[in-house]
Coordinates of N, CA and C in Angstrom, one line a residue:
X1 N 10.2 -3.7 -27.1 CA 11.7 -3.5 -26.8 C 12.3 -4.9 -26.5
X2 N 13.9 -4.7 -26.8 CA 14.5 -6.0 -26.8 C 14.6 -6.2 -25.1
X3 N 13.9 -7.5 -24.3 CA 14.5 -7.7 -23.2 C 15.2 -8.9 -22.8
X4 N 16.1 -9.4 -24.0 CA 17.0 -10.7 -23.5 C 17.2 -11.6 -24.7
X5 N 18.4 -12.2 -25.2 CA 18.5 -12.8 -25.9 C 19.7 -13.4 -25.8
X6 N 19.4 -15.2 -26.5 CA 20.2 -16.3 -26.4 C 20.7 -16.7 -27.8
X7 N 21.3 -18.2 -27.5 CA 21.9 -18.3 -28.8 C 20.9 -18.5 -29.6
X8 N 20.0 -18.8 -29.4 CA 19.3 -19.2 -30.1 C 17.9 -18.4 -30.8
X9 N 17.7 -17.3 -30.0 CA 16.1 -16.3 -30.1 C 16.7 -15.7 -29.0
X10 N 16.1 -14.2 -29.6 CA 15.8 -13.2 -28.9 C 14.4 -12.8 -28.1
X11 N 14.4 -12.3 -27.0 CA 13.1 -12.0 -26.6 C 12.6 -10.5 -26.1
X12 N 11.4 -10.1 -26.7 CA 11.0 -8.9 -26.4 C 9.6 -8.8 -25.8
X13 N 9.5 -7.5 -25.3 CA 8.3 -6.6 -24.6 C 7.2 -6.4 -25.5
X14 N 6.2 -6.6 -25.7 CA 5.0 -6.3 -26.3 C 3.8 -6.1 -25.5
X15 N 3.0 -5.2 -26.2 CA 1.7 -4.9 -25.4 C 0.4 -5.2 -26.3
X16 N -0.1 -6.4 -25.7 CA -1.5 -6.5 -26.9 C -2.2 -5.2 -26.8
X17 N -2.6 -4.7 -28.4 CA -3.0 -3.6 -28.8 C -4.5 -3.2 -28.1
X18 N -5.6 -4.3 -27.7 CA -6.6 -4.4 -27.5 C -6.9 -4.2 -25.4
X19 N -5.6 -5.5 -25.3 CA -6.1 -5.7 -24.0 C -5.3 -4.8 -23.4
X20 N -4.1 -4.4 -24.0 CA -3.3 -3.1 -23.1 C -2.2 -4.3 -21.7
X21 N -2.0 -5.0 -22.0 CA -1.6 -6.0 -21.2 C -0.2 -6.1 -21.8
X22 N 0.7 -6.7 -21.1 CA 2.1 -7.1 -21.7 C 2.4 -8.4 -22.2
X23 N 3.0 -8.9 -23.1 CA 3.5 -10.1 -23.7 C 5.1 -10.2 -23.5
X24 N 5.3 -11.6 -23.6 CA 6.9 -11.2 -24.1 C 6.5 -12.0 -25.2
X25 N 7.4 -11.9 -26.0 CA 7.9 -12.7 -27.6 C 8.7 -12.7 -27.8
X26 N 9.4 -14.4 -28.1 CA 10.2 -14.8 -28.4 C 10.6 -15.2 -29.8
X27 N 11.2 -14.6 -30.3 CA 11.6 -15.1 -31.9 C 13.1 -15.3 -32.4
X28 N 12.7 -16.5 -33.0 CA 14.0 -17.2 -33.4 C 15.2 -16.6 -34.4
X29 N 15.8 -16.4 -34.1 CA 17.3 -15.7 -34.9 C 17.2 -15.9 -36.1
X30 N 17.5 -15.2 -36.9 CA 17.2 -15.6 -38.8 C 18.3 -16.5 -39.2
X31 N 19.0 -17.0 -38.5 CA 20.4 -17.7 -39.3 C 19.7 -19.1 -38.8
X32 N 18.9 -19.4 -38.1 CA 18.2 -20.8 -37.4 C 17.1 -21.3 -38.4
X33 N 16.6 -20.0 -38.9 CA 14.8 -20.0 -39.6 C 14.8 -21.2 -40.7
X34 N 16.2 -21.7 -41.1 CA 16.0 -22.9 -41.8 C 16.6 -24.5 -41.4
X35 N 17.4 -24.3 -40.2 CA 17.6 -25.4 -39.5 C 16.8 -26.1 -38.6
X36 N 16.2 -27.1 -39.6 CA 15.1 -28.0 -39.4 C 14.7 -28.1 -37.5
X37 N 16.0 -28.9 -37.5 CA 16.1 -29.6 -35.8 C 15.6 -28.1 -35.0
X38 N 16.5 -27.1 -35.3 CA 15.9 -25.8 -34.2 C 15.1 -25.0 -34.2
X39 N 14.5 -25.2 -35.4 CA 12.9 -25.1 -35.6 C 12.3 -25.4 -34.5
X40 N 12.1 -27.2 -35.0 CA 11.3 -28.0 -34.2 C 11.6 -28.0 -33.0
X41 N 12.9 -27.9 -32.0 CA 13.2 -27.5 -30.9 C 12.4 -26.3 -30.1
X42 N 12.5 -25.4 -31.0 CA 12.0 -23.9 -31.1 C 10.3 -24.0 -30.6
X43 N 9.7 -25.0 -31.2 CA 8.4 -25.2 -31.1 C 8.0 -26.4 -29.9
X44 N 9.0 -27.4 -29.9 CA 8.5 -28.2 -28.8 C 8.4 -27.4 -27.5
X45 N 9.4 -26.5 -26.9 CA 9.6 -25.3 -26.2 C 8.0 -24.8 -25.5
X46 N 7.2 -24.4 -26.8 CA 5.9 -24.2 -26.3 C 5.1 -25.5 -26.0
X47 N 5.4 -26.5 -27.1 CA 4.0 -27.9 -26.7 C 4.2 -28.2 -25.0
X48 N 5.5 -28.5 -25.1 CA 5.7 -28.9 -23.4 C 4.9 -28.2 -22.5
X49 N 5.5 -27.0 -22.5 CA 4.9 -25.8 -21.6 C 3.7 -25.9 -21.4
X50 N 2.5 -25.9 -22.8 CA 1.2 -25.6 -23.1 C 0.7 -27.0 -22.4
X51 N 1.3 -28.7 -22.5 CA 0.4 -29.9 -21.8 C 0.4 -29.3 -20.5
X52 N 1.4 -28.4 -19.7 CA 1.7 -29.2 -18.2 C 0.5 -27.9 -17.6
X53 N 0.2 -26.4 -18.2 CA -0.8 -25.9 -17.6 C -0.9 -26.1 -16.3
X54 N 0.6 -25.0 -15.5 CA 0.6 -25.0 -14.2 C 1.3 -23.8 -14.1
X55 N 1.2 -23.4 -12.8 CA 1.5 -21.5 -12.6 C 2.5 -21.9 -12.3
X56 N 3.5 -22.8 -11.8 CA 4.7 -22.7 -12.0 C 5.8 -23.1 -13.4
X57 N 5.2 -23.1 -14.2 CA 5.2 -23.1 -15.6 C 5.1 -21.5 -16.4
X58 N 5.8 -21.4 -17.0 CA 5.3 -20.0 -18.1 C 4.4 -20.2 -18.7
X59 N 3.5 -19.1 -19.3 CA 2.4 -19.8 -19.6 C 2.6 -19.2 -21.3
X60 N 2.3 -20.0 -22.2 CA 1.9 -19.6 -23.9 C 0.7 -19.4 -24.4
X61 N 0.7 -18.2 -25.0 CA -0.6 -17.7 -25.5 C -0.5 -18.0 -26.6
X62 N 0.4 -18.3 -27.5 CA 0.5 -18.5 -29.1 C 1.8 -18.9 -29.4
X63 N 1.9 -20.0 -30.6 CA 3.1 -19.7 -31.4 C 2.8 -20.1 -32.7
X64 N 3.6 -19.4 -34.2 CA 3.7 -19.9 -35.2 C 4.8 -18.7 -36.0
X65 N 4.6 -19.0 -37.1 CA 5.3 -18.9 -38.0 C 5.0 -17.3 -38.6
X66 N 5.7 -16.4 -38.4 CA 5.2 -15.4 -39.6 C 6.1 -15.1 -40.7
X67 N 5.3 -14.6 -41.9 CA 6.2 -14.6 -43.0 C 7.5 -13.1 -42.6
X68 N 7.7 -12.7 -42.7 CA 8.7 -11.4 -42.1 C 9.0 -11.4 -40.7
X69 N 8.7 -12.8 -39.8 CA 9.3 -12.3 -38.5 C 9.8 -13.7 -38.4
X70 N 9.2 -14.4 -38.8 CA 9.9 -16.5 -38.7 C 9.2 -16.9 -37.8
X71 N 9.9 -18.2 -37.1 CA 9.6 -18.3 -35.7 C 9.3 -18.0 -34.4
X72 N 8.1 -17.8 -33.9 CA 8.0 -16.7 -32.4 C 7.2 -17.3 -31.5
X73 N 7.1 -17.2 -30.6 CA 5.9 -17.9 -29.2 C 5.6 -16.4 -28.5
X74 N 4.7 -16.6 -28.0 CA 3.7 -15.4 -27.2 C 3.7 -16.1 -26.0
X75 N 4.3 -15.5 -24.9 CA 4.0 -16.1 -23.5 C 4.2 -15.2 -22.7
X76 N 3.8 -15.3 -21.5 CA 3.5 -14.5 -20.3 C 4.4 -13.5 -20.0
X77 N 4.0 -12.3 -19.6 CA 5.1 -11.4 -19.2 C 5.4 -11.7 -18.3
X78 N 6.8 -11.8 -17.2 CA 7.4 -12.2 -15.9 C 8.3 -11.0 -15.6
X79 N 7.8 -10.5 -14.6 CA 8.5 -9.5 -13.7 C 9.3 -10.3 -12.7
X80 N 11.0 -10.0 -12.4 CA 11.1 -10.8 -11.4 C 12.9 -11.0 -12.0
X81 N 13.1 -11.6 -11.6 CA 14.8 -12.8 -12.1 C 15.2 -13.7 -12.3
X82 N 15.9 -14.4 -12.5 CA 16.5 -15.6 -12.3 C 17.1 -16.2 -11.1
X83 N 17.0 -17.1 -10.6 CA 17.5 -18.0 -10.1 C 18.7 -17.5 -10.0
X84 N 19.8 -17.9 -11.1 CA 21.1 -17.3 -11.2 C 21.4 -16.0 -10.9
X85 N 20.2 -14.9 -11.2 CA 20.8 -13.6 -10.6 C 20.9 -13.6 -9.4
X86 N 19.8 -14.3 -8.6 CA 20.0 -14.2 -6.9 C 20.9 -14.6 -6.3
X87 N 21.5 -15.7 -6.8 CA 22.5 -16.3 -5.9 C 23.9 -16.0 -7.0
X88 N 23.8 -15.3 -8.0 CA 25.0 -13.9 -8.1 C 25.3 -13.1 -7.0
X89 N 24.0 -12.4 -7.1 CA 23.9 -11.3 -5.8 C 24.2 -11.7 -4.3
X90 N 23.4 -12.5 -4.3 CA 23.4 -13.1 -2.4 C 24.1 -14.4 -2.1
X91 N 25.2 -15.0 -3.0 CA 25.1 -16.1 -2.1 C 24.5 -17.3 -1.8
X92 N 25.1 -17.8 -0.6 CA 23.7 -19.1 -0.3 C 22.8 -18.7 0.4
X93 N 21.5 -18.8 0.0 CA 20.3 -18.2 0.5 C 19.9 -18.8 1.8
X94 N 19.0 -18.3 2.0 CA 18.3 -18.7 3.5 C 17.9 -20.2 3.0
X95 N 17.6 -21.0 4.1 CA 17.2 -22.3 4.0 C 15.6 -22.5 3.8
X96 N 15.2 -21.9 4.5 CA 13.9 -21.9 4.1 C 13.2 -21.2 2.3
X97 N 13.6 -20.3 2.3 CA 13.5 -19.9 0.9 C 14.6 -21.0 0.0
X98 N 15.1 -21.9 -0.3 CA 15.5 -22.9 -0.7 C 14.4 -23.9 -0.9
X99 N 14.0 -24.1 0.0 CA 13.2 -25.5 0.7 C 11.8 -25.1 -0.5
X100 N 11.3 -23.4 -0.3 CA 10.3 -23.2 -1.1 C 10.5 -23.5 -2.5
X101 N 11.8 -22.5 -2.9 CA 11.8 -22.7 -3.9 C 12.3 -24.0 -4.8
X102 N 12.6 -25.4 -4.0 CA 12.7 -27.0 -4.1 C 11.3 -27.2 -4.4
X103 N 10.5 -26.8 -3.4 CA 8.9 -28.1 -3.5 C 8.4 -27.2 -4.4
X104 N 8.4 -25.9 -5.3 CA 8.2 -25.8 -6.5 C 8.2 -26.4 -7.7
X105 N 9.7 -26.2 -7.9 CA 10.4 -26.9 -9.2 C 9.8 -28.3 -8.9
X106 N 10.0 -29.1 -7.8 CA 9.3 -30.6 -7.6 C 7.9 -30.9 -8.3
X107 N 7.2 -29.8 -7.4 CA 5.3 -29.7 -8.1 C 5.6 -30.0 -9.8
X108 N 6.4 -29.1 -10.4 CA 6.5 -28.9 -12.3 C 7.2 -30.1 -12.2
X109 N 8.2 -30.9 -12.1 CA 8.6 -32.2 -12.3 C 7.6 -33.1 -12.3
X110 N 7.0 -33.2 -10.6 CA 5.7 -34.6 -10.3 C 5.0 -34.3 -11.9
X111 N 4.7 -33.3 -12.6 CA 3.4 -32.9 -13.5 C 3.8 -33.8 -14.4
X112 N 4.9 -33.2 -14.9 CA 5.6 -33.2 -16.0 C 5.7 -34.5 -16.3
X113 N 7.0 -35.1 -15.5 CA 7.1 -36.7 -15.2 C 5.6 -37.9 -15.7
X114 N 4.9 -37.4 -15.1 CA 3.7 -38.1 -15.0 C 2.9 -38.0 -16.4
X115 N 3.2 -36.9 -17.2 CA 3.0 -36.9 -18.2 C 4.0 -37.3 -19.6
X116 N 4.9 -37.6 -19.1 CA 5.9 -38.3 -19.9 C 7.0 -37.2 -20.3
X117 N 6.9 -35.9 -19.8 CA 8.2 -34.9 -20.4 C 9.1 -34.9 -19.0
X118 N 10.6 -34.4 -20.0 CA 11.5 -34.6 -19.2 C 11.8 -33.3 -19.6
X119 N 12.2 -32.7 -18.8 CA 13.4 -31.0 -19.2 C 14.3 -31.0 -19.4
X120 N 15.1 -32.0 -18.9 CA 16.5 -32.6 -19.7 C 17.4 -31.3 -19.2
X121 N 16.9 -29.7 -19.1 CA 18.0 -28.8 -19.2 C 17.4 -28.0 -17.9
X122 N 17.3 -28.7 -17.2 CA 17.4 -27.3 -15.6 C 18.7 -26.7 -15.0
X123 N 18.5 -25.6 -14.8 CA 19.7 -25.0 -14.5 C 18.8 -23.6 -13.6
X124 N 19.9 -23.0 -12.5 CA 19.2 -21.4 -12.3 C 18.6 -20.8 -13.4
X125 N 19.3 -20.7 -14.4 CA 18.9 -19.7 -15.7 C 17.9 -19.9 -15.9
X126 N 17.1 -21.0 -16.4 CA 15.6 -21.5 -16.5 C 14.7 -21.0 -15.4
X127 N 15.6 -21.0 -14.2 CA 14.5 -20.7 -12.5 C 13.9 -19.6 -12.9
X128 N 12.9 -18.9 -13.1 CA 12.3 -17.8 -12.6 C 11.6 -17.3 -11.6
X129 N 12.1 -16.4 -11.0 CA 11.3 -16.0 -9.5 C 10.8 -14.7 -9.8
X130 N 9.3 -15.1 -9.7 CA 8.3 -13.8 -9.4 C 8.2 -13.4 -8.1
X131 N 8.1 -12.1 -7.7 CA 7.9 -11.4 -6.3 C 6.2 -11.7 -6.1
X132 N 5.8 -12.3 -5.1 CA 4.4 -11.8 -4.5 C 4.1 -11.4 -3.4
X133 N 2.4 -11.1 -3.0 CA 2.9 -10.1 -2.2 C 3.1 -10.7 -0.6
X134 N 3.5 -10.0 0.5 CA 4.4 -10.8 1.8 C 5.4 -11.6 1.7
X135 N 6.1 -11.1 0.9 CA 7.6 -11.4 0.6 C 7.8 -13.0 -0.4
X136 N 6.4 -13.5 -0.7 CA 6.3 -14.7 -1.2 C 7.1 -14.7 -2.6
X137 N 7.2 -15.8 -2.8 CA 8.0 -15.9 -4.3 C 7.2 -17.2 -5.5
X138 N 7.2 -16.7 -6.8 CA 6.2 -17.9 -7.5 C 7.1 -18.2 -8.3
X139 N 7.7 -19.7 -8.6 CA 8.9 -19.8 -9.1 C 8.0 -20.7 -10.9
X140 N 8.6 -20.3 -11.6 CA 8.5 -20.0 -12.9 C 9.4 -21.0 -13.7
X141 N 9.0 -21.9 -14.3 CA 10.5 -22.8 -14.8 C 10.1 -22.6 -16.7
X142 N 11.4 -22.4 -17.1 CA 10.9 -21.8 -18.5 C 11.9 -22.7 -19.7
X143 N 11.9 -22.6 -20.4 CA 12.9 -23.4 -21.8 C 12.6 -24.5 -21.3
X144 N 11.6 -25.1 -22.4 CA 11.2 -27.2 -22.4 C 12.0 -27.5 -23.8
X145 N 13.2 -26.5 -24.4 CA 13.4 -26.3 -26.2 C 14.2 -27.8 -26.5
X146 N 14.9 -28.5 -25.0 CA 15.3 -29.7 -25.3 C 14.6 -30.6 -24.7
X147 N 13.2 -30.7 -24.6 CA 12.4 -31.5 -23.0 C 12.1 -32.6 -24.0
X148 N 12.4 -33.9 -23.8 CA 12.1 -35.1 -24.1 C 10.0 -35.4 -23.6
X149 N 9.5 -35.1 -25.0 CA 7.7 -35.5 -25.0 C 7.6 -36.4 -24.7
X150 N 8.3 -37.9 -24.7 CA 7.8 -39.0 -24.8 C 7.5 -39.7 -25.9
X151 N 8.4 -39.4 -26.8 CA 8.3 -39.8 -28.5 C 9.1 -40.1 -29.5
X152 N 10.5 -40.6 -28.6 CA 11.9 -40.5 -28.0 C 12.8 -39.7 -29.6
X153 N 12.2 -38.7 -29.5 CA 12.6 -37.5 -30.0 C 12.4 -37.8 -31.7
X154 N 11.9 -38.5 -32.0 CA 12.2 -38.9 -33.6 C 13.4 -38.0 -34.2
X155 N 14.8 -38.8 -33.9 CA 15.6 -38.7 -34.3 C 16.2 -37.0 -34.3
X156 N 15.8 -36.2 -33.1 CA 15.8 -35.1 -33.0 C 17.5 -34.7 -32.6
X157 N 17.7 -36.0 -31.7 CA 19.2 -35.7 -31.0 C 19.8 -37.3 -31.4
X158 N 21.0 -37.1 -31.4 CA 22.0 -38.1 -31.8 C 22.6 -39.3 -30.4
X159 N 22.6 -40.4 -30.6 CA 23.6 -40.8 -29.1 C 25.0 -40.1 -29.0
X160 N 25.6 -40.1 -28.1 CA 27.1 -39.5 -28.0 C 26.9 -38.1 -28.1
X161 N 25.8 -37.5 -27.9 CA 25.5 -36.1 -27.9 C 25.0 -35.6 -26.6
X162 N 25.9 -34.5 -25.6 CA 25.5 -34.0 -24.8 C 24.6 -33.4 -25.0
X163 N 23.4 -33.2 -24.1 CA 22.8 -32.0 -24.6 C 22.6 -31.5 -23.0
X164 N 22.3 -30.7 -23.1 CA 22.1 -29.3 -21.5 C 23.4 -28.5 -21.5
X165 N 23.3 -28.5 -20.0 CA 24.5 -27.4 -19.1 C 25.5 -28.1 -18.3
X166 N 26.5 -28.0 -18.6 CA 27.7 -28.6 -17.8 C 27.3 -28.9 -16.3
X167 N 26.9 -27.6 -15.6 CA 27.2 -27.6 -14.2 C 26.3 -28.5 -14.0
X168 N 24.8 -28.5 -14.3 CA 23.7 -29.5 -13.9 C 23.4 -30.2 -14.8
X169 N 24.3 -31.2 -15.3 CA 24.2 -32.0 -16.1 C 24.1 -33.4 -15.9
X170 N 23.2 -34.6 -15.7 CA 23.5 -35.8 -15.1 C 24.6 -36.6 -15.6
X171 N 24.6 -37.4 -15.0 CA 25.8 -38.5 -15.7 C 25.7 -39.0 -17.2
X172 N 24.2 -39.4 -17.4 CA 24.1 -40.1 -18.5 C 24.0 -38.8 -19.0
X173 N 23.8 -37.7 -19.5 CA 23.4 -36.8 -20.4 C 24.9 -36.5 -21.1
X174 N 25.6 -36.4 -19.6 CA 27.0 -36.1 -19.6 C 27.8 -37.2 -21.2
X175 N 27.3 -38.6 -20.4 CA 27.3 -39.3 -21.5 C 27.2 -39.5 -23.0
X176 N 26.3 -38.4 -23.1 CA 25.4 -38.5 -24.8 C 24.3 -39.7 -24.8
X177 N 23.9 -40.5 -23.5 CA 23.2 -41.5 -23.9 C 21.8 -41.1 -23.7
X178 N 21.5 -40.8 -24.9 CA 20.4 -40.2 -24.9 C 18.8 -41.2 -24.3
X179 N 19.1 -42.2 -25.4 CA 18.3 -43.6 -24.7 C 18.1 -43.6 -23.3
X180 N 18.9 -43.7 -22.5 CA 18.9 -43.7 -20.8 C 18.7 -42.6 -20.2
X181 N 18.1 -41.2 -21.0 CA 17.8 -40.1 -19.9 C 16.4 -40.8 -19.7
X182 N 15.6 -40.2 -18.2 CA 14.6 -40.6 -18.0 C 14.2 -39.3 -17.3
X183 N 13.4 -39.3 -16.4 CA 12.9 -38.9 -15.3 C 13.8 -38.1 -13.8
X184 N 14.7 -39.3 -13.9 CA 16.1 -39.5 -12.9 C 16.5 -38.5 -13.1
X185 N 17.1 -37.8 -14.2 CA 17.9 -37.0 -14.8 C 17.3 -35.5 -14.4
X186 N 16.1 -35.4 -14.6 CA 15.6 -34.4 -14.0 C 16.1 -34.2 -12.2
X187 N 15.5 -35.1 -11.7 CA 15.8 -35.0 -9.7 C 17.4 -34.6 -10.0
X188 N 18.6 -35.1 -10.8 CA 19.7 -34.7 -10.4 C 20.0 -33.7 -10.8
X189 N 19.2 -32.9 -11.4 CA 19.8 -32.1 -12.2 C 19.0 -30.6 -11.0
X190 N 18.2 -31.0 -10.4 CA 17.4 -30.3 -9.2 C 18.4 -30.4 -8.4
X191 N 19.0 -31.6 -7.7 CA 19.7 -31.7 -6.2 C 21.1 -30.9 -6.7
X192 N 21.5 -30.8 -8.2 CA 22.9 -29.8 -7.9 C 22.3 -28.3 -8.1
X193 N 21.1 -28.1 -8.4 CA 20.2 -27.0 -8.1 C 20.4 -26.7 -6.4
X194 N 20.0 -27.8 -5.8 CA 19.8 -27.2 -4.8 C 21.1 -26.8 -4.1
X195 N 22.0 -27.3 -4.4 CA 23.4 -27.7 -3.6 C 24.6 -26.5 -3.7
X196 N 23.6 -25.6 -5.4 CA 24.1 -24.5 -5.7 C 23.2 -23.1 -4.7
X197 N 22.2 -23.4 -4.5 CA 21.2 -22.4 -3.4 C 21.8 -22.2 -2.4
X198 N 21.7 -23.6 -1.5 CA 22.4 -24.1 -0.7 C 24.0 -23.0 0.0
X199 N 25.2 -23.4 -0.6 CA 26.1 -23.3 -0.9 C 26.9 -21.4 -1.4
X200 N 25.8 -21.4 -2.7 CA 26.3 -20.1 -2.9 C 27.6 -20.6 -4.2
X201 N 27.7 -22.1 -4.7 CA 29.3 -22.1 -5.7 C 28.5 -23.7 -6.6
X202 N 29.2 -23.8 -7.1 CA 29.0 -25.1 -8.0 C 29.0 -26.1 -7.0
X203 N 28.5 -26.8 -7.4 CA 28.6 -28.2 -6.8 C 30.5 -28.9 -7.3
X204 N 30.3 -29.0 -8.7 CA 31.4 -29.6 -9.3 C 32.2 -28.2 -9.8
X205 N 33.3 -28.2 -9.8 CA 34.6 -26.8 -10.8 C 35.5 -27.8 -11.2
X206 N 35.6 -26.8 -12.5 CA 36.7 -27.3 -13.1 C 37.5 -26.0 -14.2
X207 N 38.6 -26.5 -14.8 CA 38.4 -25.4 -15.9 C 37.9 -25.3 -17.0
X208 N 37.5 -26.6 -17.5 CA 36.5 -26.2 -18.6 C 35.0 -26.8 -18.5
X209 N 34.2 -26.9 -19.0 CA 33.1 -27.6 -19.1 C 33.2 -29.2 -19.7
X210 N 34.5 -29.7 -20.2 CA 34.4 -30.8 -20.7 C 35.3 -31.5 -19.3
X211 N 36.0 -30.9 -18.7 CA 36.1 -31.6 -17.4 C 35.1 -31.6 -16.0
X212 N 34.4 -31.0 -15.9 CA 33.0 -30.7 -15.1 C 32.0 -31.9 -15.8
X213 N 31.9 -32.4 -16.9 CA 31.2 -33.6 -17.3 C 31.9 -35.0 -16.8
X214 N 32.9 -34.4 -16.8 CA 34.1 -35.5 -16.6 C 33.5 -35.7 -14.8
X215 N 33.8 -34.7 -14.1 CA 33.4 -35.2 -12.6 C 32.6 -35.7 -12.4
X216 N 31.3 -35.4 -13.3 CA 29.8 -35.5 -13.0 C 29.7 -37.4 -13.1
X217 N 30.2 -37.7 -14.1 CA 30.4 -38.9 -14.4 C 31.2 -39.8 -13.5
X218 N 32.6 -39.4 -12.9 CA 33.1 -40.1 -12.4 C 33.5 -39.8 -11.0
X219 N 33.1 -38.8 -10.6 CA 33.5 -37.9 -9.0 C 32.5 -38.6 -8.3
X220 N 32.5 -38.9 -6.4 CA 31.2 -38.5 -5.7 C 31.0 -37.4 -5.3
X221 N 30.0 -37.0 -5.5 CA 29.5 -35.9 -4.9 C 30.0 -35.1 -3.6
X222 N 30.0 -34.4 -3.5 CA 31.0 -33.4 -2.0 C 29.9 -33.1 -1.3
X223 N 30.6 -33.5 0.0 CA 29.4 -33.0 1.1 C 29.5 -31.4 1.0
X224 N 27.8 -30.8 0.9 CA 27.5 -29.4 1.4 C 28.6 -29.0 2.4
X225 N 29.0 -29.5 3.6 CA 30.1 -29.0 4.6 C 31.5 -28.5 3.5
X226 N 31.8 -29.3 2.7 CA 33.5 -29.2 2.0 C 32.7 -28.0 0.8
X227 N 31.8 -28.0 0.4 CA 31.6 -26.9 -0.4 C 31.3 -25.3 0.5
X228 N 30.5 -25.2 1.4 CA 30.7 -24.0 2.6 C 30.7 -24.6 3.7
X229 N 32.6 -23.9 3.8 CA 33.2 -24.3 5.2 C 32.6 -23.8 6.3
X230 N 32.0 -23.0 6.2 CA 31.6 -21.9 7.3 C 31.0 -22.4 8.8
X231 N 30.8 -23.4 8.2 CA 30.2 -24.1 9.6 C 28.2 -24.6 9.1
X232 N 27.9 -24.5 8.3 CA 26.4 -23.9 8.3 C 26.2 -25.4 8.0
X233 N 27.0 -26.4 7.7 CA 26.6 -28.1 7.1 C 26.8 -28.7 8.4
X234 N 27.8 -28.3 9.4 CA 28.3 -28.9 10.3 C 27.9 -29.6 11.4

C-alpha cells in the first residue's frame, strides 16, 4: 500500500514474502524514469545511506532497476514521524528532547563528514523519529538524493543553482555556489534545525521562499528570545 509520496517517488508498504517482515519501497515516478540527473540522484540516495551503516541512518536492503516498475530502493520499514509532524503538533519541544535529538543528527553528520558526504538537504522532513521503549526516541535521517559523495558531483548540479529547502538552507547553497558547499553547510543547516525545535516557528519568514534565501544570505540571525517571547530564552 501507498504510504507517502514526493515530487519525485512514491513510497510504499511491502512484506518480504519469505521473511514475513515489512519493507518500504521507494519507486521513482514514470515521468523521471528517463531524466538522466534524477535517475542518478534517485540512486546516489541509497550509495550514501548504504557507506555510513549507522542506526541513525535508514537502512537499504536493495536498489535497482526493474523492467515494469523503473527505479526503486528497498529500505527499512520506520514506524514513527517526522520531525516536522511534531513540532506541527507540539510546538517548541522540551529542551532536553531537543538536546537528544541534536547529538543524534551530529553522530550521522561526524560519520558522514568524515567520510566525505555532505546532505546538503536537512530539514524536519528528513528527521525521522522512531518511538522506543521508556519513552526514548531513535532519530532516523533519510533522503542523501542531493548528498554531495565527494566527487564534486560530475557535473550533476550546475553553479547558480539552489539546491535544498528554503527554510534550512545555508548561505552559500542559498547562493547556487555549489563549489563552496562543504561540511559547514551541513552544521547550519542543523542549528536552524535546532532553532526551529527550540522555538516552535522558522528561524527566518518571509513571503516567499526566494526572499527567505534572501535573509539567509544577508540577515543576522535572531536571537531564540525575539523568536519565543515567552520568556523561555530570557
Amino acid at each position: 500500500k501507498s504510504i507517502g509520496s514526493g515530487a519525485f517517488a512514491s513510497i510504499y508498504e511491502a512484506e518480504h514474502i519469505h521473511l514475513n517482515v515489512p519493507f518500504a519501497i521507494k519507486i521513482l515516478h514514470p515521468a523521471f524514469m528517463n531524466h538522466e540527473e534524477v535517475v542518478t540522484r534517485f540512486f546516489r540516495e541509497a550509495q550514501a545511506a548504504s557507506q555510513l551503516q549507522h542506526e541513525n541512518v535508514v537502512f537499504i536492503a536493495d536498489f535497482d532497476v526493474e523492467e515494469d516498475v523503473g527505479p526503486y530502493i528497498v529500505m527499512e520499514y520506520l514506524e514513527g514521524n517526522t520531525l516536522k509532524h511534531l513540532v506541527a503538533e507540539e510546538g517548541a519541544l522540551p529542551l532536553e528532547l531537543v538536546g537528544e535529538i541534536c547529538r543524534q543528527i551530529c553522530q550521522v553528520l561526524t560519520l558522514a563528514h568524515r567520510k566525505g558526504i555532505v546532505h546538503r538537504d536537512l530539514k524536519p522532513d528528513n528527521i525521522f523519529l522512531v518511538a522506543r521503549e521508556m519513552g526514548r526516541i531513535l532519530v532516523k535521517i533519510l533522503d542523501f538524493g542531493i548528498a554531495s559523495l565527494g566527487d564534486d558531483d560530475h557535473g550533476l548540479t550546475m553553479t547558480g543553482t539552489a539546491m535544498g529547502s528554503a527554510n534550512y538552507m545555508s548561505p552559500e547553497q542559498a547562493l547556487g555556489n555549489i563549489r563552496d558547499i562543504d561540511t559547514r553547510s551541513d552544521l547550519y543547516s542543523c542549528g536552524i534545525i535546532l532553532g526551529k525545535c527550540l522555538t516552535g516557528t522558522n528561524v527566518f519568514k518571509a513571503e516567499s521562499p526566494t526572499q527567505i534565501l534572501w535573509k539567509h544570505i544577508y540577515d543576522p540571525a535572531p536571537t531564540l528570545a525575539s523568536l519565543y517571547p515567552e520568556g523561555r530564552f530570557s
